[in-house]
C-alpha positions as MATLAB code, in Angstrom:
seq = 'PRGDVIPYEGGAPVEGVPASADVRVASVSPDLHVELQPTTGVPTELDGFAGEGDVLLWIAVYGPIPEPPAYGDWLFALDLDGDTSTGRPAGSARINPDMGDDAVIGILYDPASGEYAPYFLVWDPAQGGWADGPEEVRFHIGESRTVVGLALPLETLTRSATQIAGVTIVPQALRGRAAVLSLVGEQTVIDFYPDRPD';
ca = [
      -9.918    8.298   25.941;
     -13.462    7.390   25.019;
     -15.832   10.303   24.473;
     -13.208   12.870   23.437;
     -14.481   13.610   19.908;
     -14.569   17.373   19.365;
     -15.907   19.796   16.736;
     -13.471   20.185   13.850;
     -12.855   23.811   14.765;
     -12.160   22.882   18.387;
     -14.046   23.121   21.656;
     -15.614   20.796   24.180;
     -16.332   17.138   23.328;
     -19.537   16.610   21.359;
     -22.428   14.693   22.926;
     -24.024   11.772   21.118;
     -21.064   10.904   18.919;
     -21.235    7.327   17.595;
     -18.512    4.974   18.839;
     -17.393    4.501   15.229;
     -16.066    8.084   15.264;
     -14.114    7.629   18.498;
     -10.511    6.413   18.130;
      -9.462    3.721   20.596;
      -5.865    3.253   19.416;
      -3.777    3.627   16.252;
      -0.357    2.737   14.904;
       1.184    5.844   16.459;
       3.000    5.805   19.797;
       1.906    8.216   22.552;
       5.131   10.168   21.824;
       4.036   10.481   18.142;
       6.640    8.012   16.836;
       5.432    5.944   13.885;
       6.864    2.584   12.885;
       6.133    2.358    9.155;
       6.520   -1.424    9.075;
       5.318   -2.569   12.507;
       6.100   -6.105   13.619;
       4.073   -6.072   16.852;
       0.717   -4.754   17.976;
      -0.998   -5.043   14.595;
      -4.682   -6.061   14.880;
      -5.220   -9.673   13.791;
      -7.889   -8.481   11.353;
      -5.060   -7.015    9.270;
      -3.032  -10.254    9.098;
      -1.793  -10.661    5.537;
      -3.094   -7.294    4.367;
       0.265   -5.544    3.951;
       2.938   -7.246    1.906;
       6.679   -7.274    2.357;
       8.003   -3.825    1.552;
       4.709   -2.112    2.419;
       4.046    0.650    4.887;
       1.176   -0.334    7.218;
      -0.864    2.216    9.150;
      -4.022    1.416   11.111;
      -6.740    2.959   13.262;
      -9.068    1.111   15.664;
     -12.314    2.739   16.814;
     -14.610    1.861   19.713;
     -17.650    0.829   17.667;
     -18.362   -0.584   14.212;
     -18.284    1.741   11.225;
     -21.757    1.837    9.628;
     -22.193    0.514    6.120;
     -22.472    2.926    4.537;
     -21.136    5.666    6.826;
     -22.768    9.092    6.631;
     -19.255   10.415    5.960;
     -15.800    9.378    7.032;
     -12.152   10.308    6.672;
      -9.482    8.119    8.307;
      -6.023    9.622    7.937;
      -2.437    9.894    9.083;
      -0.317   13.045    8.916;
       3.367   12.075    8.844;
       6.447   14.146    9.616;
       8.848   11.903    7.739;
      12.102   13.463    8.949;
      11.050   14.736   12.393;
      12.033   18.258   11.347;
       9.415   20.971   11.923;
      11.224   23.270    9.469;
      10.255   21.008    6.555;
       6.787   20.013    5.383;
       3.526   21.832    6.010;
       4.294   24.537    8.581;
       3.722   23.362   12.155;
       0.524   24.788   13.590;
      -1.038   25.552   10.201;
      -3.643   22.793   10.584;
      -5.528   21.205   13.477;
      -3.570   17.952   13.215;
      -0.042   19.399   13.223;
       0.497   21.835   16.114;
       3.775   20.113   16.947;
       5.143   18.747   13.660;
       5.853   19.683   10.063;
       3.928   17.019    8.161;
       5.437   15.954    4.846;
       2.745   13.469    3.803;
      -0.877   12.597    4.488;
      -2.208    9.104    3.833;
      -5.856    8.300    4.273;
      -9.167    7.060    2.985;
     -12.270    9.158    2.456;
     -15.840    7.887    2.225;
     -17.870   10.176   -0.021;
     -21.626    9.716    0.449;
     -22.287   11.409   -2.904;
     -20.435    8.697   -4.824;
     -21.009    5.929   -2.287;
     -17.352    4.939   -2.583;
     -14.227    4.817   -0.458;
     -11.339    6.747   -1.999;
      -7.798    6.217   -0.668;
      -5.427    9.160   -1.050;
      -1.758   10.043   -0.676;
      -0.698   13.698   -0.482;
       2.855   15.032   -0.322;
       3.808   18.553    0.752;
       5.300   20.467   -2.167;
       7.376   23.370   -0.795;
       7.655   24.870   -4.276;
       3.924   25.581   -4.364;
       3.360   25.725   -0.602;
       0.610   23.136   -0.807;
      -0.262   19.468   -1.241;
       0.552   17.502   -4.372;
      -1.029   14.170   -5.234;
       1.252   11.198   -4.725;
       0.965    8.004   -6.793;
      -2.393    6.232   -6.497;
      -0.988    3.192   -4.748;
      -2.693    3.315   -1.339;
      -4.742    0.221   -0.488;
      -7.224   -0.028    2.370;
      -8.935   -2.714    4.379;
     -11.810   -2.483    6.844;
     -11.697   -5.431    9.231;
     -14.529   -7.905    9.688;
     -15.539   -6.242   12.980;
     -15.660   -2.899   11.128;
     -13.690   -1.360   14.002;
     -10.263   -1.485   12.299;
      -9.152    0.467    9.229;
      -5.821   -0.438    7.613;
      -3.881    1.542    5.015;
      -0.910    0.258    3.038;
       1.374    1.472    0.275;
       4.849    0.515   -0.893;
       7.614    2.022    1.246;
       9.544    2.636   -1.964;
       6.689    4.824   -3.240;
       6.621    6.856   -0.028;
      10.415    7.217   -0.027;
      10.595    8.295   -3.674;
       7.682   10.749   -3.375;
       9.165   12.308   -0.232;
      12.452   12.907   -2.018;
      11.085   14.068   -5.362;
       8.146   16.200   -4.188;
       8.813   17.209   -0.584;
      12.610   17.264   -0.824;
      12.981   15.262    2.391;
      14.618   11.978    3.277;
      12.753    9.608    5.600;
      14.491    9.339    8.979;
      12.887    6.222   10.547;
      14.001    6.896   14.122;
      12.762   10.506   13.995;
       9.546    9.905   12.037;
       6.448   11.242   13.812;
       2.769   11.396   13.049;
      -0.785   11.715   14.238;
      -3.933    9.852   13.208;
      -7.398   11.363   12.952;
     -10.947   10.341   12.148;
     -13.405   12.897   10.769;
     -17.125   12.190   10.909;
     -20.460   13.977   10.774;
     -22.848   14.325   13.707;
     -25.929   15.800   12.124;
     -24.553   18.670   10.069;
     -21.509   19.151   12.292;
     -18.045   17.930   11.283;
     -16.298   16.313   14.244;
     -12.800   14.934   14.667;
     -10.843   12.707   17.016;
      -7.044   12.737   17.133;
      -4.646   10.010   18.186;
      -2.585   10.884   20.085;
      -4.486   13.934   21.293;
      -3.205   17.385   20.452;
      -1.123   19.002   23.207;
      -3.080   21.313   25.511;
];
């Protein structure tokens, strides 16, 4: 829904949040299922962005992203095998109350550097924390500046999941959640898609 951006720590929706921080839709089904290589429903602004063999993830927001943004983080947490006993423990972060996320793929805008930095993190059970995956994530912000696309080779995701997380991707069980983090004044706010369960 529009207007459901909340403080990062939780609570009631924040007033005066720009539309660019409010997620309209993303490449995650309402039941959390994620199709890594979608063939339908992809915004036309991303036509030709992802190549054959690429994972494609995308987020659409209600209003254009400023250039430059004050701050921004557009991300996907992915439970690659649909098993809450693997990956980051379910409920240990705001984005994963109902899944054990094995990977996080996103793009961060850092106002200090003035640059967008894509990232790929894989849960390493040996250290109980995130490990950096290969730097192969590409991003695209559509002409309307309301669509953010992320792509990386499926082979890279598959290999990293096996080698670092110790999990095998199960396409039919794969789940995820998208989020956008922004600043409203000094306050960090977040919008999830789909929303967290009540």
